[in-house]
XYZ file of N, CA, C and O in Angstrom:
432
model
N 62.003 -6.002 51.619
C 61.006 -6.982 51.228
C 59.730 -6.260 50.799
O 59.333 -6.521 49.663
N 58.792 -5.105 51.772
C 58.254 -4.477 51.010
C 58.357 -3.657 49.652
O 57.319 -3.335 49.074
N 59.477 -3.353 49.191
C 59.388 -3.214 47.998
C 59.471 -3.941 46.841
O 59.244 -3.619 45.675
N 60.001 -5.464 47.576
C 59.400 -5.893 45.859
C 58.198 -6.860 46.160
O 58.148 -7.804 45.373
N 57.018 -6.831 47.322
C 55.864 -6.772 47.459
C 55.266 -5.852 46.164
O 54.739 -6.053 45.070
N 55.720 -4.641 47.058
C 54.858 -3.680 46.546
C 55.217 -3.507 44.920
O 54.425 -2.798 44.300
N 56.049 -3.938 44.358
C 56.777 -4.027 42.765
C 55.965 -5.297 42.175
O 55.716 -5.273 40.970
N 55.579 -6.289 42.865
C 54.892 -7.521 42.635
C 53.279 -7.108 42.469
O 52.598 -7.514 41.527
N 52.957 -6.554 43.143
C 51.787 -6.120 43.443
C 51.189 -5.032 42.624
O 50.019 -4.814 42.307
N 52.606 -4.234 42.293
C 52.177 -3.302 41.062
C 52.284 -4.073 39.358
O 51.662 -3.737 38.350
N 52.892 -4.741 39.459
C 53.126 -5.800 38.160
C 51.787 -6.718 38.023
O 51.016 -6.571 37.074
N 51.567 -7.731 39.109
C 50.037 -7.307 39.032
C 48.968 -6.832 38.589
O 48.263 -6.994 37.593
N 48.963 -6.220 39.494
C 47.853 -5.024 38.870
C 47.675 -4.889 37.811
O 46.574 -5.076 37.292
N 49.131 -4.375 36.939
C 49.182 -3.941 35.065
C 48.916 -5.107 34.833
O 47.876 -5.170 34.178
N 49.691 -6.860 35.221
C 48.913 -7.554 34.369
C 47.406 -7.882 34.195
O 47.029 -8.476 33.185
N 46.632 -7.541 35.066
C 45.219 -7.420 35.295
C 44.990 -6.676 34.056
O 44.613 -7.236 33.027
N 45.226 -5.353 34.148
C 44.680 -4.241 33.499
C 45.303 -4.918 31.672
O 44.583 -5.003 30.677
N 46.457 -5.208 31.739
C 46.522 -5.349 30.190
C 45.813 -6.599 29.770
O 45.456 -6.710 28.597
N 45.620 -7.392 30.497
C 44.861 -8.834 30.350
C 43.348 -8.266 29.948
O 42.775 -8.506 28.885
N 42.749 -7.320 31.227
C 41.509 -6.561 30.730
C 41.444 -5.977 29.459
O 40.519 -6.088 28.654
N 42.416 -5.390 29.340
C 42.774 -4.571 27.356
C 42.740 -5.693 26.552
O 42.072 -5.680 25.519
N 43.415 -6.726 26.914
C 43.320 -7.897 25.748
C 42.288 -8.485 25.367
O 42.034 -8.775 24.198
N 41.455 -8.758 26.543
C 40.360 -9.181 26.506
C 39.160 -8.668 26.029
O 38.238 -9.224 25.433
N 39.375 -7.096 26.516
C 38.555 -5.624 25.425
C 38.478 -5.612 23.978
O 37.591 -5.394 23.152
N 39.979 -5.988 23.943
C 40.252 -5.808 22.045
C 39.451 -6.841 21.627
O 38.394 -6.687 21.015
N 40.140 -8.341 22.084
C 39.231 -9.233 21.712
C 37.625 -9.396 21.442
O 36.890 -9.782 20.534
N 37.535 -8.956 22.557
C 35.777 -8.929 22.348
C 35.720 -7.418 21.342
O 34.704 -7.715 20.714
N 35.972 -6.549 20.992
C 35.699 -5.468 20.432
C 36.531 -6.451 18.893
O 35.900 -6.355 17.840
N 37.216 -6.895 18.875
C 37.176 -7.546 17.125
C 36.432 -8.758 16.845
O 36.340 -9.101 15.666
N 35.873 -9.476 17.774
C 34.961 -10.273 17.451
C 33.559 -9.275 17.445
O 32.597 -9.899 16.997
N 33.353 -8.388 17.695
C 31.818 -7.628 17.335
C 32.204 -7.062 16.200
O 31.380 -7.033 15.286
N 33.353 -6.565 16.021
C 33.671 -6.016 14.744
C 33.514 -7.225 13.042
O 32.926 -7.160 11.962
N 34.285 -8.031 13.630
C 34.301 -9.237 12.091
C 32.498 -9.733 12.090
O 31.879 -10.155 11.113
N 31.944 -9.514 13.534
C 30.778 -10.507 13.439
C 29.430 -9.470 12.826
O 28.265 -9.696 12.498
N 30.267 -8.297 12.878
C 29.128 -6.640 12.277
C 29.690 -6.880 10.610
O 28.906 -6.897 9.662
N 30.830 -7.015 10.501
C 31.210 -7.415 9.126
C 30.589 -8.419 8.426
O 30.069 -8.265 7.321
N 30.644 -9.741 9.227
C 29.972 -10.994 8.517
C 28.480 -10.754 8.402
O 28.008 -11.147 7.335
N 27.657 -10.217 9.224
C 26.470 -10.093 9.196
C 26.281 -9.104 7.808
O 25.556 -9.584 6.936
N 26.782 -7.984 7.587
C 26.800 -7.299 6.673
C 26.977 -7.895 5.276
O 26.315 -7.686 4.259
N 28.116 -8.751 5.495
C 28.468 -9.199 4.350
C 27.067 -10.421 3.718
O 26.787 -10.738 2.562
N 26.549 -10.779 4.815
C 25.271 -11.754 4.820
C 24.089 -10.841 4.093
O 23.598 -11.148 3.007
N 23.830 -10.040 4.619
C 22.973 -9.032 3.885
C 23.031 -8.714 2.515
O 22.250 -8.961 1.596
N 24.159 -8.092 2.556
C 24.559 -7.866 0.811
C 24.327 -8.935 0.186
O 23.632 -8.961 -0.830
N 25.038 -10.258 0.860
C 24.383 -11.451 -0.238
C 23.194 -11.816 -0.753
O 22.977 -12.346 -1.843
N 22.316 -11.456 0.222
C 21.235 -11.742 0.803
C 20.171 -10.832 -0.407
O 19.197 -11.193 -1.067
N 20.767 -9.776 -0.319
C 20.414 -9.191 -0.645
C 20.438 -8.791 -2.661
O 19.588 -8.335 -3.426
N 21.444 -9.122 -2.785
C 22.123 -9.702 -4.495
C 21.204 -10.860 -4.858
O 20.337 -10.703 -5.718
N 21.415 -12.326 -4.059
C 20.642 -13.181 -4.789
C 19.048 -12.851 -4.754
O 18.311 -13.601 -5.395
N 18.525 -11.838 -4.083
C 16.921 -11.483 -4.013
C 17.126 -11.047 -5.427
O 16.640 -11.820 -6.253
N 17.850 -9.785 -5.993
C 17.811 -8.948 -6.762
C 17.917 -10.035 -8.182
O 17.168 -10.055 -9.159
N 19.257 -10.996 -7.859
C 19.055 -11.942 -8.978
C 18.169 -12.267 -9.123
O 17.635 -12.057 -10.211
N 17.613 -12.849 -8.281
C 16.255 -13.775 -8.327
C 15.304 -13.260 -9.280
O 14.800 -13.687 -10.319
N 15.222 -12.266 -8.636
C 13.893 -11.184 -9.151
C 14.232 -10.642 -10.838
O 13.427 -10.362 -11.726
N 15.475 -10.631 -10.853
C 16.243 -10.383 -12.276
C 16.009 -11.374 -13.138
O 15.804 -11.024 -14.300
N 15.986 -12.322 -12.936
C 15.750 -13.828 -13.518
C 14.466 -14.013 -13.432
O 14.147 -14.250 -14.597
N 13.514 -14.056 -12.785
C 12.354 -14.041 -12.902
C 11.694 -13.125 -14.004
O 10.994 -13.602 -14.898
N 12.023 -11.473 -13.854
C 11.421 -10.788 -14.895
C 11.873 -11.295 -16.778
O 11.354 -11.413 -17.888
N 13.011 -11.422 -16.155
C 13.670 -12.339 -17.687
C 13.324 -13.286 -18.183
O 13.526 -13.554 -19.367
N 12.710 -14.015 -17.349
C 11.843 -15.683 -17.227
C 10.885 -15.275 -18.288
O 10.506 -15.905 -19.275
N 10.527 -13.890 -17.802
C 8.588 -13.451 -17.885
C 9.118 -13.083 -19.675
O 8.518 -13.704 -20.552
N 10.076 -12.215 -20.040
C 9.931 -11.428 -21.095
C 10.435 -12.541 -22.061
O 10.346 -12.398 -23.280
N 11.078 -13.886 -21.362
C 11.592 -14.632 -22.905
C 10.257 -15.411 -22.771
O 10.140 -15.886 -23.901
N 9.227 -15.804 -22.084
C 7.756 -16.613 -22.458
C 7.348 -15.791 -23.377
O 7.274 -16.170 -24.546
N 7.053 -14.673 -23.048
C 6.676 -13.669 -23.645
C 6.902 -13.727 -25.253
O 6.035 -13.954 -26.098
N 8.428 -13.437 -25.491
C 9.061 -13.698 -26.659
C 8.239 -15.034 -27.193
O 7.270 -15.212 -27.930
N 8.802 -15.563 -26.718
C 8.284 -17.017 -26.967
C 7.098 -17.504 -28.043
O 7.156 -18.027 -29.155
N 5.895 -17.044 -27.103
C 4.150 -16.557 -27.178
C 4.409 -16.136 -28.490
O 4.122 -16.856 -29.447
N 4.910 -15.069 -28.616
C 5.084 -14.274 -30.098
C 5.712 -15.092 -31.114
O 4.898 -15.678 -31.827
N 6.752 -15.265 -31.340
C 7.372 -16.358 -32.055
C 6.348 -17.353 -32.224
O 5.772 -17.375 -33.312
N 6.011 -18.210 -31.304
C 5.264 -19.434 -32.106
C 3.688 -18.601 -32.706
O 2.910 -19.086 -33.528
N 3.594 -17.673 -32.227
C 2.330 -17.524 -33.325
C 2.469 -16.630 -34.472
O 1.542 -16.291 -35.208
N 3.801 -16.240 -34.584
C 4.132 -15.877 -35.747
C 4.135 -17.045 -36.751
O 3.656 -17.087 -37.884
N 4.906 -18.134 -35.935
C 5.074 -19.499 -36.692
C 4.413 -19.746 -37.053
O 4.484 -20.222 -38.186
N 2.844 -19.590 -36.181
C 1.630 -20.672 -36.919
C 0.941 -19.700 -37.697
O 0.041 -20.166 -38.395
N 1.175 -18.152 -37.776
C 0.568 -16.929 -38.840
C 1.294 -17.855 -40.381
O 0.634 -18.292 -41.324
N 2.806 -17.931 -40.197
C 3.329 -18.448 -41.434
C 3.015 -19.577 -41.947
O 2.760 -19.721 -43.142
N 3.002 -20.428 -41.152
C 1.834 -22.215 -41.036
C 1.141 -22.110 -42.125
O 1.261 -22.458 -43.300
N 0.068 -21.315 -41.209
C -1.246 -21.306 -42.125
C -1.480 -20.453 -43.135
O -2.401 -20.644 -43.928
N -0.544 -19.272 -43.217
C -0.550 -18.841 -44.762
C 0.088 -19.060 -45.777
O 0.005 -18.443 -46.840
N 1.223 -20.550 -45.352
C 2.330 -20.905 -46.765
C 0.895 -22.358 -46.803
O 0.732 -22.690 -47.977
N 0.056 -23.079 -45.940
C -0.807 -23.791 -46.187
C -1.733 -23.358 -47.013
O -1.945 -23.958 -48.067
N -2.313 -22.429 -46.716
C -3.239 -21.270 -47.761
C -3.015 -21.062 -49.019
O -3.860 -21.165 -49.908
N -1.680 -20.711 -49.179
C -1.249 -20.571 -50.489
C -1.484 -21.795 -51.596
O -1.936 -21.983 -52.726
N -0.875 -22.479 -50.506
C -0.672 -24.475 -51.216
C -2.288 -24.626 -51.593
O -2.624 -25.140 -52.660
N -2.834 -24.349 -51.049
C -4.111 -24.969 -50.665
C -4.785 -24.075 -52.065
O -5.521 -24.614 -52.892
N -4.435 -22.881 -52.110
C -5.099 -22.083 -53.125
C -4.642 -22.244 -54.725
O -5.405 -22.036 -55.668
N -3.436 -22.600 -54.829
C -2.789 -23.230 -55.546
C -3.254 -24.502 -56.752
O -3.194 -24.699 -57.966
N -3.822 -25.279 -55.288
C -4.071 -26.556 -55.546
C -5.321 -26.243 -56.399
O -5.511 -26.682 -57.533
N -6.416 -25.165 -55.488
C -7.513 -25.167 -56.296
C -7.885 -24.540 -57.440
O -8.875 -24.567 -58.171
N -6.470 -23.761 -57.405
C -6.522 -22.846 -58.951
C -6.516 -23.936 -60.072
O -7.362 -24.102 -60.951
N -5.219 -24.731 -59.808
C -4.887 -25.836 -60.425
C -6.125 -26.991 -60.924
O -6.165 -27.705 -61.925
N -6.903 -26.868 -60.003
C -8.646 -27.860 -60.463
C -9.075 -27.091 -60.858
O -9.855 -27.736 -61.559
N -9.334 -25.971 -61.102
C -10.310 -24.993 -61.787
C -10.590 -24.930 -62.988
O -11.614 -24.836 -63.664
N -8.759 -25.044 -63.268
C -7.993 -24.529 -64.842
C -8.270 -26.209 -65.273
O -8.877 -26.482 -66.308
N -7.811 -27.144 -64.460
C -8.183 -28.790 -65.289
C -9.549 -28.597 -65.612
O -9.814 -28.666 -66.812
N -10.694 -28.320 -64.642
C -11.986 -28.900 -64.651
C -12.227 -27.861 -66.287
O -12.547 -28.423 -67.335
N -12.043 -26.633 -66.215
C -12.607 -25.947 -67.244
C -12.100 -26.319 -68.569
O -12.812 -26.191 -69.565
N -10.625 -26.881 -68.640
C -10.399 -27.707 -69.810
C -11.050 -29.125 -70.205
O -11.069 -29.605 -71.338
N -11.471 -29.578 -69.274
C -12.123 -30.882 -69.445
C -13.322 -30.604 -69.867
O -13.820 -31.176 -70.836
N -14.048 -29.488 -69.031
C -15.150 -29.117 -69.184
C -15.331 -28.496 -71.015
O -16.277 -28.878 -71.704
N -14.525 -27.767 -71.415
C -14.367 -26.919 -72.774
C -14.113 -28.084 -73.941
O -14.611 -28.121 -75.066
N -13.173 -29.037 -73.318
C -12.825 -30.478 -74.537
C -14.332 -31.066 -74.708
O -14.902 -31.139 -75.797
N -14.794 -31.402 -73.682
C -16.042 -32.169 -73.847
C -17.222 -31.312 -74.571
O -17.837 -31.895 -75.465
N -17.628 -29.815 -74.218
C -17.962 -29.031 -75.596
C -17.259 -28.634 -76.624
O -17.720 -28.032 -77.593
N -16.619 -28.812 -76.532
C -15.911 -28.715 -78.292
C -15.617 -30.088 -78.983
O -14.991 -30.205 -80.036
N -16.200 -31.203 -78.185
C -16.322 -32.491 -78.390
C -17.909 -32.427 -79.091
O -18.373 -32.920 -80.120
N -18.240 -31.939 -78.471
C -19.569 -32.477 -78.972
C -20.393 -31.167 -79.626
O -21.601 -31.373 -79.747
N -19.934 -29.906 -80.047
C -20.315 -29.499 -81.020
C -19.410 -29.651 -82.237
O -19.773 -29.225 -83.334
């Protein structure tokens, strides 16, 4: 009878000890996935900052663009207006001085 006490008692025991190992691993792969997830949190964390900031400077250089373009637009605006405009007054110059030249050669 004492020996399969003592066979009980040693069975036991190991199941203690491997239950303790199981329970070791366990907790040693939950610090492990939870050092992983945290990591993996970071990197994200860390990407959408970089986007962010990526998108932001990009934000900055297409206003930028932008700024330029429309006042190129309004450089072209106002010098195809200019033109028109100069156009127009060449155009009265050349009438007025013919009107002006008919009416002396009218009356000498």
């Amino acid at each position: 009878v004492a020996k399969f006490e003592h066979e009980a008692v040693e069975q036991a025991t190991l199941a203690v000890q491997l239950d303790k190992l199981d329970e070791d691993r366990v907790a040693e792969q939950r610090d492990k996935h939870r050092q992983v997830t945290l990591e993996k949190m970071r990197r994200n964390k860390r990407f959408n900052e970089e986007w962010a900031t990526r998108g932001w400077e990009q934000h900055a250089r297409n206003e930028t663009r932008r700024v330029q373009r429309e006042q190129q637009e309004w450089k072209f605006m106002e010098s195809q207006y200019n033109k028109a405009d100069e156009t127009i007054r060449r155009v009265r110059n050349i009438a007025t001085e013919e009107v002006l030249d008919g009416i002396d050669a009218f009356e000498a």
